[in-house]
């Protein structure tokens, strides 16, 4: 019903206002983007519920943890990133030494 009313309103606006078509396209684009954002939030909530209940298989759980760590990484300060990078470099050097032996 909402979409039908929106279509009628869009048709009236596009005929009566000189730039009505541009306005209608902008409103439709805004609705699509808003719907997409809401879908992403719902998807993330469902994934966290599945993780909490233990309904994920191993691959899904690994992907979920990776994405969670990735989003947390974006919120780190530069000093925290430097510390993490030093730890990673130390681990890589240790692995290289073990491979050589």
PDB file of N, CA and C in Angstrom:
ATOM      1  N   UNK A   1       0.827  -1.187   0.000  1.00  0.00           N
ATOM      2  CA  UNK A   1       0.000   0.000   0.000  1.00  0.00           C
ATOM      3  C   UNK A   1       0.879   1.260   0.000  1.00  0.00           C
ATOM      4  N   UNK A   2       1.923   1.241   0.818  1.00  0.00           N
ATOM      5  CA  UNK A   2       2.815   2.383   0.907  1.00  0.00           C
ATOM      6  C   UNK A   2       3.495   2.648  -0.435  1.00  0.00           C
ATOM      7  N   UNK A   3       3.916   1.588  -1.096  1.00  0.00           N
ATOM      8  CA  UNK A   3       4.589   1.725  -2.384  1.00  0.00           C
ATOM      9  C   UNK A   3       3.618   2.280  -3.430  1.00  0.00           C
ATOM     10  N   UNK A   4       2.383   1.829  -3.378  1.00  0.00           N
ATOM     11  CA  UNK A   4       1.373   2.315  -4.333  1.00  0.00           C
ATOM     12  C   UNK A   4       1.126   3.812  -4.154  1.00  0.00           C
ATOM     13  N   UNK A   5       0.980   4.249  -2.919  1.00  0.00           N
ATOM     14  CA  UNK A   5       0.782   5.682  -2.636  1.00  0.00           C
ATOM     15  C   UNK A   5       2.011   6.473  -3.058  1.00  0.00           C
ATOM     16  N   UNK A   6       3.191   5.923  -2.815  1.00  0.00           N
ATOM     17  CA  UNK A   6       4.426   6.586  -3.217  1.00  0.00           C
ATOM     18  C   UNK A   6       4.505   6.721  -4.741  1.00  0.00           C
ATOM     19  N   UNK A   7       4.078   5.698  -5.455  1.00  0.00           N
ATOM     20  CA  UNK A   7       4.098   5.760  -6.922  1.00  0.00           C
ATOM     21  C   UNK A   7       3.140   6.827  -7.442  1.00  0.00           C
ATOM     22  N   UNK A   8       1.952   6.906  -6.877  1.00  0.00           N
ATOM     23  CA  UNK A   8       0.981   7.925  -7.306  1.00  0.00           C
ATOM     24  C   UNK A   8       1.506   9.318  -6.993  1.00  0.00           C
ATOM     25  N   UNK A   9       2.038   9.504  -5.800  1.00  0.00           N
ATOM     26  CA  UNK A   9       2.603  10.801  -5.411  1.00  0.00           C
ATOM     27  C   UNK A   9       3.765  11.170  -6.326  1.00  0.00           C
ATOM     28  N   UNK A  10       4.616  10.203  -6.654  1.00  0.00           N
ATOM     29  CA  UNK A  10       5.742  10.447  -7.549  1.00  0.00           C
ATOM     30  C   UNK A  10       5.286  10.845  -8.938  1.00  0.00           C
ATOM     31  N   UNK A  11       4.249  10.204  -9.438  1.00  0.00           N
ATOM     32  CA  UNK A  11       3.738  10.546 -10.765  1.00  0.00           C
ATOM     33  C   UNK A  11       3.176  11.962 -10.769  1.00  0.00           C
ATOM     34  N   UNK A  12       2.432  12.330  -9.743  1.00  0.00           N
ATOM     35  CA  UNK A  12       1.854  13.678  -9.659  1.00  0.00           C
ATOM     36  C   UNK A  12       2.966  14.717  -9.561  1.00  0.00           C
ATOM     37  N   UNK A  13       3.956  14.467  -8.715  1.00  0.00           N
ATOM     38  CA  UNK A  13       5.053  15.427  -8.550  1.00  0.00           C
ATOM     39  C   UNK A  13       5.831  15.565  -9.845  1.00  0.00           C
ATOM     40  N   UNK A  14       6.073  14.460 -10.547  1.00  0.00           N
ATOM     41  CA  UNK A  14       6.879  14.535 -11.769  1.00  0.00           C
ATOM     42  C   UNK A  14       6.151  15.279 -12.880  1.00  0.00           C
ATOM     43  N   UNK A  15       4.821  15.292 -12.856  1.00  0.00           N
ATOM     44  CA  UNK A  15       4.081  16.035 -13.884  1.00  0.00           C
ATOM     45  C   UNK A  15       3.890  17.499 -13.521  1.00  0.00           C
ATOM     46  N   UNK A  16       3.755  17.824 -12.256  1.00  0.00           N
ATOM     47  CA  UNK A  16       3.436  19.183 -11.842  1.00  0.00           C
ATOM     48  C   UNK A  16       4.667  20.056 -11.593  1.00  0.00           C
ATOM     49  N   UNK A  17       5.751  19.480 -11.180  1.00  0.00           N
ATOM     50  CA  UNK A  17       6.944  20.238 -10.842  1.00  0.00           C
ATOM     51  C   UNK A  17       7.956  20.061 -11.967  1.00  0.00           C
ATOM     52  N   UNK A  18       8.625  21.141 -12.379  1.00  0.00           N
ATOM     53  CA  UNK A  18       9.576  21.018 -13.497  1.00  0.00           C
ATOM     54  C   UNK A  18      10.692  19.994 -13.244  1.00  0.00           C
ATOM     55  N   UNK A  19      11.197  19.923 -12.073  1.00  0.00           N
ATOM     56  CA  UNK A  19      12.245  18.963 -11.747  1.00  0.00           C
ATOM     57  C   UNK A  19      11.689  17.801 -10.926  1.00  0.00           C
ATOM     58  N   UNK A  20      10.452  17.501 -11.111  1.00  0.00           N
ATOM     59  CA  UNK A  20       9.777  16.451 -10.339  1.00  0.00           C
ATOM     60  C   UNK A  20      10.383  15.080 -10.536  1.00  0.00           C
ATOM     61  N   UNK A  21      10.803  14.777 -11.757  1.00  0.00           N
ATOM     62  CA  UNK A  21      11.395  13.468 -12.030  1.00  0.00           C
ATOM     63  C   UNK A  21      12.683  13.283 -11.242  1.00  0.00           C
ATOM     64  N   UNK A  22      13.491  14.325 -11.164  1.00  0.00           N
ATOM     65  CA  UNK A  22      14.745  14.254 -10.406  1.00  0.00           C
ATOM     66  C   UNK A  22      14.446  14.070  -8.916  1.00  0.00           C
ATOM     67  N   UNK A  23      13.438  14.769  -8.427  1.00  0.00           N
ATOM     68  CA  UNK A  23      13.059  14.644  -7.018  1.00  0.00           C
ATOM     69  C   UNK A  23      12.579  13.226  -6.717  1.00  0.00           C
ATOM     70  N   UNK A  24      11.757  12.677  -7.614  1.00  0.00           N
ATOM     71  CA  UNK A  24      11.237  11.321  -7.415  1.00  0.00           C
ATOM     72  C   UNK A  24      12.383  10.308  -7.432  1.00  0.00           C
ATOM     73  N   UNK A  25      13.310  10.452  -8.367  1.00  0.00           N
ATOM     74  CA  UNK A  25      14.452   9.539  -8.435  1.00  0.00           C
ATOM     75  C   UNK A  25      15.292   9.652  -7.166  1.00  0.00           C
ATOM     76  N   UNK A  26      15.485  10.859  -6.662  1.00  0.00           N
ATOM     77  CA  UNK A  26      16.242  11.053  -5.426  1.00  0.00           C
ATOM     78  C   UNK A  26      15.561  10.400  -4.231  1.00  0.00           C
ATOM     79  N   UNK A  27      14.247  10.541  -4.139  1.00  0.00           N
ATOM     80  CA  UNK A  27      13.509   9.918  -3.035  1.00  0.00           C
ATOM     81  C   UNK A  27      13.601   8.398  -3.122  1.00  0.00           C
ATOM     82  N   UNK A  28      13.446   7.850  -4.323  1.00  0.00           N
ATOM     83  CA  UNK A  28      13.539   6.399  -4.500  1.00  0.00           C
ATOM     84  C   UNK A  28      14.936   5.914  -4.139  1.00  0.00           C
ATOM     85  N   UNK A  29      15.958   6.629  -4.569  1.00  0.00           N
ATOM     86  CA  UNK A  29      17.329   6.252  -4.230  1.00  0.00           C
ATOM     87  C   UNK A  29      17.548   6.280  -2.717  1.00  0.00           C
ATOM     88  N   UNK A  30      17.018   7.294  -2.066  1.00  0.00           N
ATOM     89  CA  UNK A  30      17.125   7.377  -0.612  1.00  0.00           C
ATOM     90  C   UNK A  30      16.439   6.211   0.085  1.00  0.00           C
ATOM     91  N   UNK A  31      15.266   5.825  -0.386  1.00  0.00           N
ATOM     92  CA  UNK A  31      14.559   4.690   0.197  1.00  0.00           C
ATOM     93  C   UNK A  31      15.337   3.388  -0.006  1.00  0.00           C
ATOM     94  N   UNK A  32      15.931   3.215  -1.180  1.00  0.00           N
ATOM     95  CA  UNK A  32      16.700   2.004  -1.458  1.00  0.00           C
ATOM     96  C   UNK A  32      17.931   1.935  -0.553  1.00  0.00           C
ATOM     97  N   UNK A  33      18.628   3.044  -0.406  1.00  0.00           N
ATOM     98  CA  UNK A  33      19.823   3.069   0.447  1.00  0.00           C
ATOM     99  C   UNK A  33      19.441   2.803   1.904  1.00  0.00           C
ATOM    100  N   UNK A  34      18.354   3.397   2.371  1.00  0.00           N
ATOM    101  CA  UNK A  34      17.905   3.172   3.737  1.00  0.00           C
ATOM    102  C   UNK A  34      17.529   1.706   3.956  1.00  0.00           C
ATOM    103  N   UNK A  35      16.844   1.122   2.990  1.00  0.00           N
ATOM    104  CA  UNK A  35      16.473  -0.287   3.081  1.00  0.00           C
ATOM    105  C   UNK A  35      17.715  -1.173   3.117  1.00  0.00           C
ATOM    106  N   UNK A  36      18.711  -0.856   2.316  1.00  0.00           N
ATOM    107  CA  UNK A  36      19.958  -1.619   2.291  1.00  0.00           C
ATOM    108  C   UNK A  36      20.683  -1.545   3.632  1.00  0.00           C
ATOM    109  N   UNK A  37      20.767  -0.340   4.198  1.00  0.00           N
ATOM    110  CA  UNK A  37      21.413  -0.168   5.503  1.00  0.00           C
ATOM    111  C   UNK A  37      20.715  -0.977   6.584  1.00  0.00           C
ATOM    112  N   UNK A  38      19.369  -0.906   6.589  1.00  0.00           N
ATOM    113  CA  UNK A  38      18.611  -1.665   7.586  1.00  0.00           C
ATOM    114  C   UNK A  38      18.821  -3.168   7.411  1.00  0.00           C
ATOM    115  N   UNK A  39      18.895  -3.616   6.174  1.00  0.00           N
ATOM    116  CA  UNK A  39      19.135  -5.032   5.911  1.00  0.00           C
ATOM    117  C   UNK A  39      20.501  -5.455   6.431  1.00  0.00           C
ATOM    118  N   UNK A  40      21.516  -4.615   6.259  1.00  0.00           N
ATOM    119  CA  UNK A  40      22.840  -4.932   6.787  1.00  0.00           C
ATOM    120  C   UNK A  40      22.828  -5.054   8.306  1.00  0.00           C
ATOM    121  N   UNK A  41      22.130  -4.140   8.977  1.00  0.00           N
ATOM    122  CA  UNK A  41      22.053  -4.202  10.435  1.00  0.00           C
ATOM    123  C   UNK A  41      21.330  -5.470  10.883  1.00  0.00           C
ATOM    124  N   UNK A  42      20.248  -5.805  10.212  1.00  0.00           N
ATOM    125  CA  UNK A  42      19.503  -7.006  10.564  1.00  0.00           C
ATOM    126  C   UNK A  42      20.366  -8.244  10.339  1.00  0.00           C
ATOM    127  N   UNK A  43      21.092  -8.281   9.227  1.00  0.00           N
ATOM    128  CA  UNK A  43      21.965  -9.415   8.932  1.00  0.00           C
ATOM    129  C   UNK A  43      23.033  -9.580  10.008  1.00  0.00           C
ATOM    130  N   UNK A  44      23.631  -8.473  10.430  1.00  0.00           N
ATOM    131  CA  UNK A  44      24.661  -8.529  11.469  1.00  0.00           C
ATOM    132  C   UNK A  44      24.065  -9.003  12.792  1.00  0.00           C
ATOM    133  N   UNK A  45      22.861  -8.546  13.119  1.00  0.00           N
ATOM    134  CA  UNK A  45      22.210  -8.997  14.344  1.00  0.00           C
ATOM    135  C   UNK A  45      21.919 -10.498  14.299  1.00  0.00           C
ATOM    136  N   UNK A  46      21.465 -10.991  13.161  1.00  0.00           N
ATOM    137  CA  UNK A  46      21.181 -12.418  13.025  1.00  0.00           C
ATOM    138  C   UNK A  46      22.458 -13.230  13.167  1.00  0.00           C
ATOM    139  N   UNK A  47      23.552 -12.741  12.582  1.00  0.00           N
ATOM    140  CA  UNK A  47      24.826 -13.454  12.696  1.00  0.00           C
ATOM    141  C   UNK A  47      25.309 -13.494  14.146  1.00  0.00           C
ATOM    142  N   UNK A  48      25.154 -12.392  14.887  1.00  0.00           N
ATOM    143  CA  UNK A  48      25.592 -12.395  16.288  1.00  0.00           C
ATOM    144  C   UNK A  48      24.714 -13.318  17.129  1.00  0.00           C
ATOM    145  N   UNK A  49      23.430 -13.397  16.810  1.00  0.00           N
ATOM    146  CA  UNK A  49      22.540 -14.322  17.530  1.00  0.00           C
ATOM    147  C   UNK A  49      22.940 -15.767  17.234  1.00  0.00           C
ATOM    148  N   UNK A  50      23.204 -16.058  15.958  1.00  0.00           N
ATOM    149  CA  UNK A  50      23.641 -17.409  15.594  1.00  0.00           C
ATOM    150  C   UNK A  50      24.946 -17.769  16.298  1.00  0.00           C
ATOM    151  N   UNK A  51      25.867 -16.828  16.381  1.00  0.00           N
ATOM    152  CA  UNK A  51      27.139 -17.071  17.060  1.00  0.00           C
ATOM    153  C   UNK A  51      26.907 -17.339  18.544  1.00  0.00           C
ATOM    154  N   UNK A  52      26.052 -16.555  19.159  1.00  0.00           N
ATOM    155  CA  UNK A  52      25.768 -16.708  20.575  1.00  0.00           C
ATOM    156  C   UNK A  52      25.118 -18.061  20.877  1.00  0.00           C
ATOM    157  N   UNK A  53      24.228 -18.504  20.000  1.00  0.00           N
ATOM    158  CA  UNK A  53      23.527 -19.771  20.207  1.00  0.00           C
ATOM    159  C   UNK A  53      24.320 -20.979  19.729  1.00  0.00           C
ATOM    160  N   UNK A  54      25.456 -20.729  19.054  1.00  0.00           N
ATOM    161  CA  UNK A  54      26.287 -21.831  18.578  1.00  0.00           C
ATOM    162  C   UNK A  54      25.730 -22.520  17.347  1.00  0.00           C
ATOM    163  N   UNK A  55      25.011 -21.795  16.516  1.00  0.00           N
ATOM    164  CA  UNK A  55      24.391 -22.374  15.326  1.00  0.00           C
ATOM    165  C   UNK A  55      25.238 -22.207  14.076  1.00  0.00           C
ATOM    166  N   UNK A  56      26.419 -21.626  14.206  1.00  0.00           N
ATOM    167  CA  UNK A  56      27.293 -21.421  13.046  1.00  0.00           C
ATOM    168  C   UNK A  56      28.199 -22.626  12.852  1.00  0.00           C
ATOM    169  N   UNK A  57      28.493 -22.936  11.581  1.00  0.00           N
ATOM    170  CA  UNK A  57      29.503 -23.958  11.335  1.00  0.00           C
ATOM    171  C   UNK A  57      30.883 -23.297  11.444  1.00  0.00           C
ATOM    172  N   UNK A  58      31.941 -24.083  11.308  1.00  0.00           N
ATOM    173  CA  UNK A  58      33.293 -23.555  11.534  1.00  0.00           C
ATOM    174  C   UNK A  58      33.646 -22.422  10.585  1.00  0.00           C
ATOM    175  N   UNK A  59      33.300 -22.577   9.305  1.00  0.00           N
ATOM    176  CA  UNK A  59      33.649 -21.552   8.321  1.00  0.00           C
ATOM    177  C   UNK A  59      32.926 -20.242   8.627  1.00  0.00           C
ATOM    178  N   UNK A  60      31.640 -20.305   8.926  1.00  0.00           N
ATOM    179  CA  UNK A  60      30.884 -19.094   9.253  1.00  0.00           C
ATOM    180  C   UNK A  60      31.430 -18.429  10.510  1.00  0.00           C
ATOM    181  N   UNK A  61      31.791 -19.241  11.502  1.00  0.00           N
ATOM    182  CA  UNK A  61      32.322 -18.687  12.754  1.00  0.00           C
ATOM    183  C   UNK A  61      33.651 -17.976  12.519  1.00  0.00           C
ATOM    184  N   UNK A  62      34.509 -18.564  11.669  1.00  0.00           N
ATOM    185  CA  UNK A  62      35.787 -17.918  11.357  1.00  0.00           C
ATOM    186  C   UNK A  62      35.572 -16.603  10.629  1.00  0.00           C
ATOM    187  N   UNK A  63      34.662 -16.594   9.657  1.00  0.00           N
ATOM    188  CA  UNK A  63      34.368 -15.354   8.929  1.00  0.00           C
ATOM    189  C   UNK A  63      33.802 -14.293   9.862  1.00  0.00           C
ATOM    190  N   UNK A  64      32.929 -14.707  10.769  1.00  0.00           N
ATOM    191  CA  UNK A  64      32.326 -13.769  11.712  1.00  0.00           C
ATOM    192  C   UNK A  64      33.405 -13.158  12.615  1.00  0.00           C
ATOM    193  N   UNK A  65      34.292 -14.000  13.140  1.00  0.00           N
ATOM    194  CA  UNK A  65      35.357 -13.501  14.005  1.00  0.00           C
ATOM    195  C   UNK A  65      36.301 -12.568  13.250  1.00  0.00           C
ATOM    196  N   UNK A  66      36.617 -12.938  11.997  1.00  0.00           N
ATOM    197  CA  UNK A  66      37.499 -12.088  11.195  1.00  0.00           C
ATOM    198  C   UNK A  66      36.864 -10.722  10.965  1.00  0.00           C
ATOM    199  N   UNK A  67      35.590 -10.690  10.580  1.00  0.00           N
ATOM    200  CA  UNK A  67      34.914  -9.413  10.337  1.00  0.00           C
ATOM    201  C   UNK A  67      34.783  -8.596  11.619  1.00  0.00           C
ATOM    202  N   UNK A  68      34.572  -9.283  12.732  1.00  0.00           N
ATOM    203  CA  UNK A  68      34.472  -8.584  14.013  1.00  0.00           C
ATOM    204  C   UNK A  68      35.811  -7.946  14.378  1.00  0.00           C
ATOM    205  N   UNK A  69      36.904  -8.704  14.193  1.00  0.00           N
ATOM    206  CA  UNK A  69      38.227  -8.157  14.471  1.00  0.00           C
ATOM    207  C   UNK A  69      38.563  -7.025  13.517  1.00  0.00           C
ATOM    208  N   UNK A  70      38.155  -7.158  12.259  1.00  0.00           N
ATOM    209  CA  UNK A  70      38.419  -6.119  11.266  1.00  0.00           C
ATOM    210  C   UNK A  70      37.719  -4.827  11.645  1.00  0.00           C
ATOM    211  N   UNK A  71      36.468  -4.918  12.088  1.00  0.00           N
ATOM    212  CA  UNK A  71      35.736  -3.704  12.469  1.00  0.00           C
ATOM    213  C   UNK A  71      36.332  -3.087  13.732  1.00  0.00           C
ATOM    214  N   UNK A  72      36.853  -3.921  14.633  1.00  0.00           N
ATOM    215  CA  UNK A  72      37.496  -3.379  15.829  1.00  0.00           C
ATOM    216  C   UNK A  72      38.820  -2.721  15.482  1.00  0.00           C
ATOM    217  N   UNK A  73      39.499  -3.237  14.464  1.00  0.00           N
ATOM    218  CA  UNK A  73      40.785  -2.678  14.055  1.00  0.00           C
ATOM    219  C   UNK A  73      40.607  -1.259  13.526  1.00  0.00           C
ATOM    220  N   UNK A  74      39.499  -0.993  12.862  1.00  0.00           N
ATOM    221  CA  UNK A  74      39.266   0.337  12.310  1.00  0.00           C
ATOM    222  C   UNK A  74      39.115   1.388  13.404  1.00  0.00           C
ATOM    223  N   UNK A  75      38.835   0.958  14.624  1.00  0.00           N
ATOM    224  CA  UNK A  75      38.629   1.889  15.727  1.00  0.00           C
ATOM    225  C   UNK A  75      39.879   2.077  16.580  1.00  0.00           C
ATOM    226  N   UNK A  76      40.992   1.415  16.225  1.00  0.00           N
ATOM    227  CA  UNK A  76      42.216   1.504  17.010  1.00  0.00           C
ATOM    228  C   UNK A  76      42.966   2.808  16.731  1.00  0.00           C
ATOM    229  N   UNK A  77      43.728   3.236  17.716  1.00  0.00           N
ATOM    230  CA  UNK A  77      44.581   4.403  17.521  1.00  0.00           C
ATOM    231  C   UNK A  77      45.872   3.965  16.835  1.00  0.00           C
ATOM    232  N   UNK A  78      46.652   4.921  16.386  1.00  0.00           N
ATOM    233  CA  UNK A  78      47.893   4.597  15.680  1.00  0.00           C
ATOM    234  C   UNK A  78      48.903   3.908  16.604  1.00  0.00           C
ATOM    235  N   UNK A  79      48.931   4.266  17.889  1.00  0.00           N
ATOM    236  CA  UNK A  79      49.846   3.616  18.833  1.00  0.00           C
ATOM    237  C   UNK A  79      49.474   2.151  19.032  1.00  0.00           C
ATOM    238  N   UNK A  80      48.198   1.865  19.135  1.00  0.00           N
ATOM    239  CA  UNK A  80      47.759   0.482  19.294  1.00  0.00           C
ATOM    240  C   UNK A  80      48.090  -0.333  18.049  1.00  0.00           C
ATOM    241  N   UNK A  81      47.950   0.272  16.880  1.00  0.00           N
ATOM    242  CA  UNK A  81      48.271  -0.415  15.631  1.00  0.00           C
ATOM    243  C   UNK A  81      49.759  -0.725  15.566  1.00  0.00           C
ATOM    244  N   UNK A  82      50.607   0.213  16.015  1.00  0.00           N
ATOM    245  CA  UNK A  82      52.050  -0.028  16.023  1.00  0.00           C
ATOM    246  C   UNK A  82      52.407  -1.214  16.921  1.00  0.00           C
ATOM    247  N   UNK A  83      51.786  -1.292  18.090  1.00  0.00           N
ATOM    248  CA  UNK A  83      52.056  -2.396  19.013  1.00  0.00           C
ATOM    249  C   UNK A  83      51.644  -3.723  18.375  1.00  0.00           C
ATOM    250  N   UNK A  84      50.491  -3.747  17.756  1.00  0.00           N
ATOM    251  CA  UNK A  84      50.007  -4.973  17.098  1.00  0.00           C
ATOM    252  C   UNK A  84      50.946  -5.358  15.962  1.00  0.00           C
ATOM    253  N   UNK A  85      51.374  -4.385  15.184  1.00  0.00           N
ATOM    254  CA  UNK A  85      52.290  -4.673  14.072  1.00  0.00           C
ATOM    255  C   UNK A  85      53.619  -5.246  14.577  1.00  0.00           C
ATOM    256  N   UNK A  86      54.121  -4.722  15.697  1.00  0.00           N
ATOM    257  CA  UNK A  86      55.368  -5.251  16.259  1.00  0.00           C
ATOM    258  C   UNK A  86      55.186  -6.692  16.712  1.00  0.00           C
ATOM    259  N   UNK A  87      54.040  -7.004  17.305  1.00  0.00           N
ATOM    260  CA  UNK A  87      53.774  -8.379  17.719  1.00  0.00           C
ATOM    261  C   UNK A  87      53.714  -9.311  16.508  1.00  0.00           C
ATOM    262  N   UNK A  88      53.068  -8.863  15.455  1.00  0.00           N
ATOM    263  CA  UNK A  88      52.969  -9.675  14.237  1.00  0.00           C
ATOM    264  C   UNK A  88      54.342  -9.905  13.634  1.00  0.00           C
ATOM    265  N   UNK A  89      55.162  -8.843  13.582  1.00  0.00           N
ATOM    266  CA  UNK A  89      56.512  -8.991  13.047  1.00  0.00           C
ATOM    267  C   UNK A  89      57.331  -9.965  13.881  1.00  0.00           C
ATOM    268  N   UNK A  90      57.174  -9.914  15.185  1.00  0.00           N
ATOM    269  CA  UNK A  90      57.908 -10.834  16.057  1.00  0.00           C
ATOM    270  C   UNK A  90      57.468 -12.278  15.806  1.00  0.00           C
ATOM    271  N   UNK A  91      56.172 -12.488  15.632  1.00  0.00           N
ATOM    272  CA  UNK A  91      55.678 -13.831  15.336  1.00  0.00           C
ATOM    273  C   UNK A  91      56.200 -14.336  13.997  1.00  0.00           C
ATOM    274  N   UNK A  92      56.219 -13.466  13.000  1.00  0.00           N
ATOM    275  CA  UNK A  92      56.711 -13.868  11.680  1.00  0.00           C
ATOM    276  C   UNK A  92      58.199 -14.208  11.725  1.00  0.00           C
ATOM    277  N   UNK A  93      58.977 -13.416  12.450  1.00  0.00           N
ATOM    278  CA  UNK A  93      60.402 -13.717  12.592  1.00  0.00           C
ATOM    279  C   UNK A  93      60.608 -15.046  13.309  1.00  0.00           C
ATOM    280  N   UNK A  94      59.814 -15.312  14.322  1.00  0.00           N
ATOM    281  CA  UNK A  94      59.904 -16.574  15.047  1.00  0.00           C
ATOM    282  C   UNK A  94      59.568 -17.749  14.134  1.00  0.00           C
ATOM    283  N   UNK A  95      58.528 -17.601  13.312  1.00  0.00           N
ATOM    284  CA  UNK A  95      58.164 -18.664  12.365  1.00  0.00           C
ATOM    285  C   UNK A  95      59.259 -18.879  11.329  1.00  0.00           C
ATOM    286  N   UNK A  96      59.860 -17.789  10.860  1.00  0.00           N
ATOM    287  CA  UNK A  96      60.964 -17.923   9.883  1.00  0.00           C
ATOM    288  C   UNK A  96      62.153 -18.647  10.488  1.00  0.00           C
ATOM    289  N   UNK A  97      62.468 -18.357  11.743  1.00  0.00           N
ATOM    290  CA  UNK A  97      63.572 -19.053  12.415  1.00  0.00           C
ATOM    291  C   UNK A  97      63.263 -20.545  12.563  1.00  0.00           C
ATOM    292  N   UNK A  98      62.020 -20.858  12.903  1.00  0.00           N
ATOM    293  CA  UNK A  98      61.639 -22.260  13.055  1.00  0.00           C
ATOM    294  C   UNK A  98      61.683 -23.007  11.715  1.00  0.00           C
ATOM    295  N   UNK A  99      61.344 -22.345  10.636  1.00  0.00           N
ATOM    296  CA  UNK A  99      61.385 -22.977   9.309  1.00  0.00           C
ATOM    297  C   UNK A  99      62.825 -23.240   8.866  1.00  0.00           C
ATOM    298  N   UNK A 100      63.737 -22.349   9.214  1.00  0.00           N
ATOM    299  CA  UNK A 100      65.127 -22.508   8.838  1.00  0.00           C
ATOM    300  C   UNK A 100      65.769 -23.668   9.591  1.00  0.00           C
ATOM    301  N   UNK A 101      65.338 -23.897  10.817  1.00  0.00           N
ATOM    302  CA  UNK A 101      65.941 -24.982  11.635  1.00  0.00           C
ATOM    303  C   UNK A 101      65.355 -26.264  11.237  1.00  0.00           C
TER     304      UNK A 101
END
